């Protein structure tokens, strides 16, 4: 194993990826530290049950690190990671459907603060989450990458192997549909 | 609901799950799993080369088999006459060649052109015709 390279927060992802390719485990751990929460948000937004988010995040990173040679910098590392996460979630959904595992009840989630506000926010969030599940996968991914992760259409298009114009169209279809659901 | 409100709602989506994630623990688990199940790159490369080698053997073997079937033994010789190789010989040299045939075969079977009794009377073209006849 290579000796861990001294690095700062400013070390770009590309440097950490190169270090990981050389066998630096610390570089892998740092990449997890940087991108785990946005990935968890993405997975939860895309329908991952809360109880499985940690496992799905781990699985996504494992897959990403093992196939890192396929990452050619066509988009940001995080965007690439999110698309892998989407595939991991799809596989999880197939397995769960076979086992008929039910997601954790929303009611058991830990909440603090004003119960009324939380109840209202939770209700709207649940509506949006349910609405997202009704969208075609590409529309859902584009919506989350754009609205939740704040990515540009060019970046989304590069990650999903489509055009910025097509990504824009998918986004607008998703927004129109979600607005109808979350009134 | 307007676009802005929808986007704000989307930004909050999954934030609870993300906040509950123990990032350090996740990083440790990921590194441990990577250690426990190292990339089988070497095995993959070996398998790939093995497949490539097997494919090459099949292709080359097939090509040789096709080549063998196209070049049948004897087929090249069936249209080839020894007499054709004698074009450069003079009439005297051709007579010498025929004389050696005389020692090997019966003179009765030689197709001597009608009206000729002696090979010495034949010209080069007639002698080639005799040789051709001898070759069958």
Tab-separated table of C-alpha atoms in Angstrom:
chain	number	residue	atom	x	y	z
A	1	UNK	CA	0.000	0.000	0.000
A	2	UNK	CA	1.263	3.507	-0.816
A	3	UNK	CA	2.018	5.944	1.966
A	4	UNK	CA	-0.873	8.357	2.552
A	5	UNK	CA	-0.219	11.691	0.955
A	6	UNK	CA	-0.388	14.785	3.166
A	7	UNK	CA	-3.359	16.778	1.955
A	8	UNK	CA	-5.660	19.585	2.876
A	9	UNK	CA	-9.366	20.181	2.412
A	10	UNK	CA	-8.496	21.930	-0.823
A	11	UNK	CA	-7.077	18.740	-2.367
A	12	UNK	CA	-9.209	18.177	-5.443
A	13	UNK	CA	-11.159	14.965	-5.880
A	14	UNK	CA	-8.943	14.100	-8.828
A	15	UNK	CA	-5.878	14.014	-6.551
A	16	UNK	CA	-7.665	11.778	-4.061
A	17	UNK	CA	-8.835	9.479	-6.845
A	18	UNK	CA	-5.281	9.222	-8.167
A	19	UNK	CA	-4.026	8.479	-4.649
A	20	UNK	CA	-6.688	5.766	-4.217
A	21	UNK	CA	-5.647	4.243	-7.543
A	22	UNK	CA	-2.163	3.982	-6.045
A	23	UNK	CA	-3.618	2.160	-3.045
A	24	UNK	CA	-4.017	5.015	-0.547
A	25	UNK	CA	-6.914	3.954	1.699
A	26	UNK	CA	-6.920	7.314	3.454
A	27	UNK	CA	-7.751	8.952	0.142
A	28	UNK	CA	-10.766	6.650	-0.184
A	29	UNK	CA	-11.871	7.507	3.355
A	30	UNK	CA	-11.579	11.211	2.584
A	31	UNK	CA	-13.682	10.873	-0.555
A	32	UNK	CA	-16.334	9.097	1.526
A	33	UNK	CA	-16.203	11.936	4.053
A	34	UNK	CA	-16.740	14.525	1.338
A	35	UNK	CA	-19.553	12.915	-0.588
A	36	UNK	CA	-21.394	10.569	1.789
A	37	UNK	CA	-24.034	13.064	2.981
A	38	UNK	CA	-25.030	14.407	-0.461
A	39	UNK	CA	-25.175	10.807	-1.632
A	40	UNK	CA	-27.368	9.851	1.346
A	41	UNK	CA	-29.702	12.765	0.565
A	42	UNK	CA	-29.895	11.707	-3.055
A	43	UNK	CA	-30.617	8.075	-2.184
A	44	UNK	CA	-33.235	8.992	0.419
A	45	UNK	CA	-34.827	11.427	-2.028
A	46	UNK	CA	-34.897	8.738	-4.689
A	47	UNK	CA	-36.821	6.450	-2.361
A	48	UNK	CA	-34.266	4.573	-0.236
A	49	UNK	CA	-35.730	3.561	3.145
A	50	UNK	CA	-34.015	5.417	5.982
A	51	UNK	CA	-32.876	2.185	7.606
A	52	UNK	CA	-30.988	1.167	4.464
A	53	UNK	CA	-29.402	4.475	3.518
A	54	UNK	CA	-26.113	3.697	5.318
A	55	UNK	CA	-25.760	0.300	3.610
A	56	UNK	CA	-26.625	1.782	0.233
A	57	UNK	CA	-24.089	4.571	0.686
A	58	UNK	CA	-21.411	2.013	1.533
A	59	UNK	CA	-22.319	-0.169	-1.432
A	60	UNK	CA	-22.217	2.830	-3.763
A	61	UNK	CA	-18.726	3.795	-2.616
A	62	UNK	CA	-17.495	0.199	-2.874
A	63	UNK	CA	-18.743	-0.032	-6.456
A	64	UNK	CA	-17.320	3.370	-7.305
A	65	UNK	CA	-13.860	2.614	-5.900
A	66	UNK	CA	-13.739	-0.738	-7.642
A	67	UNK	CA	-14.640	0.728	-10.994
A	68	UNK	CA	-12.805	4.015	-10.581
A	69	UNK	CA	-10.746	3.249	-13.711
A	70	UNK	CA	-13.926	3.834	-15.693
A	71	UNK	CA	-14.206	7.375	-14.331
A	72	UNK	CA	-12.569	9.574	-16.978
A	73	UNK	CA	-13.555	12.943	-15.585
A	74	UNK	CA	-16.516	13.288	-17.948
A	75	UNK	CA	-18.361	14.898	-15.042
A	76	UNK	CA	-17.650	15.664	-11.395
A	77	UNK	CA	-16.795	12.699	-9.192
A	78	UNK	CA	-19.872	13.393	-7.052
A	79	UNK	CA	-22.187	13.362	-10.062
A	80	UNK	CA	-20.670	10.088	-11.223
A	81	UNK	CA	-21.102	8.729	-7.703
A	82	UNK	CA	-24.779	9.707	-7.665
A	83	UNK	CA	-25.431	7.830	-10.899
A	84	UNK	CA	-23.794	4.741	-9.377
A	85	UNK	CA	-25.968	5.273	-6.307
A	86	UNK	CA	-29.009	5.293	-8.539
A	87	UNK	CA	-28.015	1.892	-9.951
A	88	UNK	CA	-27.353	0.535	-6.470
A	89	UNK	CA	-30.798	1.708	-5.396
A	90	UNK	CA	-32.378	0.092	-8.455
A	91	UNK	CA	-30.723	-3.245	-7.590
A	92	UNK	CA	-31.826	-2.837	-3.971
A	93	UNK	CA	-35.397	-2.236	-5.133
A	94	UNK	CA	-35.358	-5.452	-7.154
A	95	UNK	CA	-34.060	-7.460	-4.194
A	96	UNK	CA	-36.548	-5.817	-1.831
A	97	UNK	CA	-39.400	-6.562	-4.201
A	98	UNK	CA	-38.416	-10.241	-4.185
A	99	UNK	CA	-38.208	-10.285	-0.384
A	100	UNK	CA	-41.211	-7.959	-0.029
A	101	UNK	CA	-39.396	-5.788	2.512
A	102	UNK	CA	-41.429	-2.804	3.587
A	103	UNK	CA	-39.718	0.527	4.147
A	104	UNK	CA	-39.409	1.914	7.639
A	105	UNK	CA	-42.590	3.648	8.770
A	106	UNK	CA	-42.270	7.393	8.395
A	107	UNK	CA	-43.902	7.823	11.801
A	108	UNK	CA	-40.938	6.349	13.665
A	109	UNK	CA	-38.525	8.956	12.321
A	110	UNK	CA	-36.841	11.078	14.924
A	111	UNK	CA	-38.194	14.633	14.884
A	112	UNK	CA	-37.569	17.604	17.102
A	113	UNK	CA	-39.164	21.088	17.281
A	114	UNK	CA	-42.749	22.169	16.684
A	115	UNK	CA	-44.773	18.978	16.162
A	116	UNK	CA	-47.372	20.751	13.999
A	117	UNK	CA	-44.788	22.269	11.650
A	118	UNK	CA	-42.948	19.000	11.436
A	119	UNK	CA	-46.136	17.149	10.704
A	120	UNK	CA	-46.962	19.556	7.876
A	121	UNK	CA	-43.430	19.497	6.468
A	122	UNK	CA	-43.350	15.748	6.739
A	123	UNK	CA	-46.625	15.467	4.926
A	124	UNK	CA	-45.465	17.659	2.032
A	125	UNK	CA	-42.133	15.856	1.906
A	126	UNK	CA	-43.914	12.521	1.866
A	127	UNK	CA	-46.113	13.749	-0.976
A	128	UNK	CA	-43.073	14.821	-2.952
A	129	UNK	CA	-41.281	11.540	-2.221
A	130	UNK	CA	-44.355	9.616	-3.339
A	131	UNK	CA	-44.630	11.799	-6.431
A	132	UNK	CA	-41.011	11.131	-7.322
A	133	UNK	CA	-41.685	7.403	-7.208
A	134	UNK	CA	-44.374	7.870	-9.851
A	135	UNK	CA	-41.957	9.502	-12.273
A	136	UNK	CA	-39.955	7.608	-14.874
A	137	UNK	CA	-36.456	6.903	-13.568
A	138	UNK	CA	-34.714	9.381	-15.860
A	139	UNK	CA	-37.105	12.201	-14.924
A	140	UNK	CA	-36.636	11.408	-11.236
A	141	UNK	CA	-32.862	11.387	-11.514
A	142	UNK	CA	-32.739	14.601	-13.513
A	143	UNK	CA	-35.086	16.305	-11.041
A	144	UNK	CA	-33.025	15.249	-8.017
A	145	UNK	CA	-29.701	16.104	-9.636
A	146	UNK	CA	-31.031	19.525	-10.609
A	147	UNK	CA	-33.365	20.534	-7.767
A	148	UNK	CA	-31.812	18.690	-4.841
A	149	UNK	CA	-28.129	18.611	-5.818
A	150	UNK	CA	-28.122	21.908	-7.708
A	151	UNK	CA	-26.275	20.628	-10.779
A	152	UNK	CA	-26.212	22.346	-14.160
A	153	UNK	CA	-27.912	20.694	-17.131
A	154	UNK	CA	-24.552	20.189	-18.856
A	155	UNK	CA	-23.250	18.262	-15.849
A	156	UNK	CA	-26.432	16.186	-15.594
A	157	UNK	CA	-26.301	15.424	-19.306
A	158	UNK	CA	-22.670	14.273	-19.069
A	159	UNK	CA	-23.462	11.975	-16.149
A	160	UNK	CA	-26.572	10.459	-17.705
A	161	UNK	CA	-25.162	10.246	-21.226
A	162	UNK	CA	-27.789	12.533	-22.692
A	163	UNK	CA	-27.912	16.099	-24.014
A	164	UNK	CA	-28.441	19.235	-21.920
A	165	UNK	CA	-31.590	19.931	-23.947
A	166	UNK	CA	-33.000	16.497	-23.191
A	167	UNK	CA	-32.114	16.889	-19.510
A	168	UNK	CA	-33.968	20.215	-19.453
A	169	UNK	CA	-37.034	18.626	-21.023
A	170	UNK	CA	-36.970	15.777	-18.475
A	171	UNK	CA	-36.705	18.289	-15.661
A	172	UNK	CA	-39.680	20.328	-16.843
A	173	UNK	CA	-41.802	17.224	-17.308
A	174	UNK	CA	-40.884	16.153	-13.777
A	175	UNK	CA	-41.706	19.575	-12.289
A	176	UNK	CA	-45.072	19.738	-14.061
A	177	UNK	CA	-45.997	16.262	-12.849
A	178	UNK	CA	-44.812	16.890	-9.273
A	179	UNK	CA	-46.736	20.156	-9.079
A	180	UNK	CA	-49.892	18.278	-9.900
A	181	UNK	CA	-49.164	15.761	-7.160
A	182	UNK	CA	-47.960	18.162	-4.449
A	183	UNK	CA	-50.722	20.792	-4.562
B	1	UNK	CA	-46.986	25.402	-5.697
B	2	UNK	CA	-44.410	27.388	-7.648
B	3	UNK	CA	-41.043	26.188	-8.964
B	4	UNK	CA	-39.065	27.821	-6.169
B	5	UNK	CA	-41.102	26.197	-3.449
B	6	UNK	CA	-40.840	22.834	-5.142
B	7	UNK	CA	-37.060	23.179	-5.430
B	8	UNK	CA	-36.774	24.184	-1.778
B	9	UNK	CA	-38.799	21.160	-0.840
B	10	UNK	CA	-36.565	18.977	-3.010
B	11	UNK	CA	-33.468	20.387	-1.296
B	12	UNK	CA	-34.832	19.278	2.061
B	13	UNK	CA	-35.706	15.854	0.770
B	14	UNK	CA	-33.534	13.227	2.422
B	15	UNK	CA	-31.799	15.735	4.672
B	16	UNK	CA	-32.899	13.799	7.775
B	17	UNK	CA	-31.331	10.586	6.528
B	18	UNK	CA	-28.166	12.435	5.554
B	19	UNK	CA	-27.932	14.099	8.969
B	20	UNK	CA	-28.276	10.770	10.743
B	21	UNK	CA	-25.482	9.203	8.706
B	22	UNK	CA	-22.301	8.626	10.716
B	23	UNK	CA	-19.866	9.635	7.991
B	24	UNK	CA	-16.693	8.552	9.833
B	25	UNK	CA	-18.152	5.143	10.602
B	26	UNK	CA	-19.294	4.790	6.987
B	27	UNK	CA	-15.810	5.677	5.742
B	28	UNK	CA	-14.256	3.100	8.085
B	29	UNK	CA	-16.677	0.395	6.953
B	30	UNK	CA	-16.047	1.182	3.298
B	31	UNK	CA	-12.276	0.944	3.745
B	32	UNK	CA	-12.649	-2.312	5.710
B	33	UNK	CA	-14.842	-3.822	3.010
B	34	UNK	CA	-12.392	-2.765	0.312
B	35	UNK	CA	-9.621	-4.494	2.307
B	36	UNK	CA	-11.670	-7.654	2.842
B	37	UNK	CA	-12.735	-7.917	-0.783
B	38	UNK	CA	-9.834	-6.558	-2.826
B	39	UNK	CA	-10.326	-5.831	-6.468
B	40	UNK	CA	-9.870	-8.991	-8.469
B	41	UNK	CA	-8.176	-7.084	-11.216
B	42	UNK	CA	-5.354	-9.584	-11.733
B	43	UNK	CA	-7.778	-12.478	-12.017
B	44	UNK	CA	-9.923	-10.460	-14.398
B	45	UNK	CA	-6.918	-9.607	-16.566
B	46	UNK	CA	-5.821	-13.266	-16.602
B	47	UNK	CA	-9.301	-14.419	-17.556
B	48	UNK	CA	-9.508	-11.795	-20.261
B	49	UNK	CA	-6.172	-12.819	-21.774
B	50	UNK	CA	-7.210	-16.447	-21.615
B	51	UNK	CA	-10.393	-15.628	-23.519
B	52	UNK	CA	-8.447	-13.613	-26.103
B	53	UNK	CA	-5.965	-16.474	-26.551
B	54	UNK	CA	-8.784	-19.009	-26.908
B	55	UNK	CA	-10.512	-16.803	-29.482
B	56	UNK	CA	-7.251	-16.477	-31.436
B	57	UNK	CA	-6.748	-20.248	-31.449
B	58	UNK	CA	-10.292	-20.750	-32.741
B	59	UNK	CA	-9.900	-18.102	-35.452
B	60	UNK	CA	-6.480	-19.349	-36.599
B	61	UNK	CA	-7.599	-22.979	-36.476
B	62	UNK	CA	-10.681	-22.141	-38.493
B	63	UNK	CA	-8.632	-20.206	-41.025
B	64	UNK	CA	-6.217	-23.133	-41.444
B	65	UNK	CA	-9.093	-25.578	-41.841
B	66	UNK	CA	-10.682	-23.391	-44.514
B	67	UNK	CA	-7.344	-23.030	-46.256
B	68	UNK	CA	-6.816	-26.802	-46.241
B	69	UNK	CA	-10.263	-27.415	-47.649
B	70	UNK	CA	-9.674	-24.913	-50.454
B	71	UNK	CA	-6.260	-26.334	-51.391
B	72	UNK	CA	-7.065	-30.001	-51.994
B	73	UNK	CA	-4.110	-32.333	-52.496
B	74	UNK	CA	-3.580	-33.204	-56.151
B	75	UNK	CA	-5.944	-30.552	-57.429
B	76	UNK	CA	-3.023	-28.330	-58.410
B	77	UNK	CA	-1.317	-31.150	-60.247
B	78	UNK	CA	-4.309	-32.382	-62.193
B	79	UNK	CA	-4.064	-29.533	-64.670
B	80	UNK	CA	-0.315	-29.565	-64.819
B	81	UNK	CA	1.523	-31.465	-67.533
B	82	UNK	CA	5.192	-32.292	-67.448
B	83	UNK	CA	5.238	-31.537	-71.121
B	84	UNK	CA	4.506	-27.899	-70.282
B	85	UNK	CA	7.818	-27.799	-68.484
B	86	UNK	CA	9.581	-28.928	-71.622
B	87	UNK	CA	8.811	-25.863	-73.708
B	88	UNK	CA	12.340	-24.638	-73.481
B	89	UNK	CA	13.840	-27.897	-74.719
B	90	UNK	CA	15.039	-28.340	-78.262
B	91	UNK	CA	13.876	-31.186	-80.512
B	92	UNK	CA	17.021	-33.213	-79.759
B	93	UNK	CA	16.575	-32.795	-76.020
B	94	UNK	CA	12.935	-33.816	-76.315
B	95	UNK	CA	13.947	-36.943	-78.200
B	96	UNK	CA	16.317	-37.839	-75.365
B	97	UNK	CA	13.435	-37.463	-72.909
B	98	UNK	CA	11.228	-39.712	-75.026
B	99	UNK	CA	14.027	-42.242	-75.324
B	100	UNK	CA	14.006	-42.586	-71.558
B	101	UNK	CA	10.255	-43.176	-71.728
B	102	UNK	CA	10.870	-45.944	-74.221
B	103	UNK	CA	12.844	-47.765	-71.596
B	104	UNK	CA	10.006	-47.500	-69.094
B	105	UNK	CA	6.915	-48.219	-71.158
B	106	UNK	CA	5.895	-50.328	-74.027
B	107	UNK	CA	6.229	-48.649	-77.418
B	108	UNK	CA	2.760	-49.930	-78.307
B	109	UNK	CA	1.109	-47.582	-75.873
B	110	UNK	CA	2.852	-44.469	-77.193
B	111	UNK	CA	0.508	-42.355	-79.247
B	112	UNK	CA	2.744	-41.670	-82.188
B	113	UNK	CA	1.152	-39.306	-84.701
B	114	UNK	CA	-0.309	-41.056	-87.658
B	115	UNK	CA	2.092	-41.506	-90.513
B	116	UNK	CA	5.208	-41.330	-88.355
B	117	UNK	CA	7.337	-44.389	-87.720
B	118	UNK	CA	10.332	-42.795	-86.145
B	119	UNK	CA	10.539	-40.204	-83.365
B	120	UNK	CA	13.428	-38.609	-85.209
B	121	UNK	CA	11.026	-37.444	-87.886
B	122	UNK	CA	8.852	-35.521	-85.457
B	123	UNK	CA	9.239	-31.798	-84.805
B	124	UNK	CA	9.138	-30.230	-81.334
B	125	UNK	CA	5.380	-29.607	-81.394
B	126	UNK	CA	4.626	-33.204	-82.364
B	127	UNK	CA	7.003	-34.508	-79.705
B	128	UNK	CA	5.201	-32.446	-77.044
B	129	UNK	CA	1.923	-33.929	-78.219
B	130	UNK	CA	3.411	-37.399	-77.747
B	131	UNK	CA	4.561	-36.511	-74.235
B	132	UNK	CA	1.142	-35.171	-73.382
B	133	UNK	CA	-0.425	-38.365	-74.598
B	134	UNK	CA	1.969	-40.362	-72.441
B	135	UNK	CA	0.947	-38.332	-69.391
B	136	UNK	CA	-2.658	-39.233	-70.040
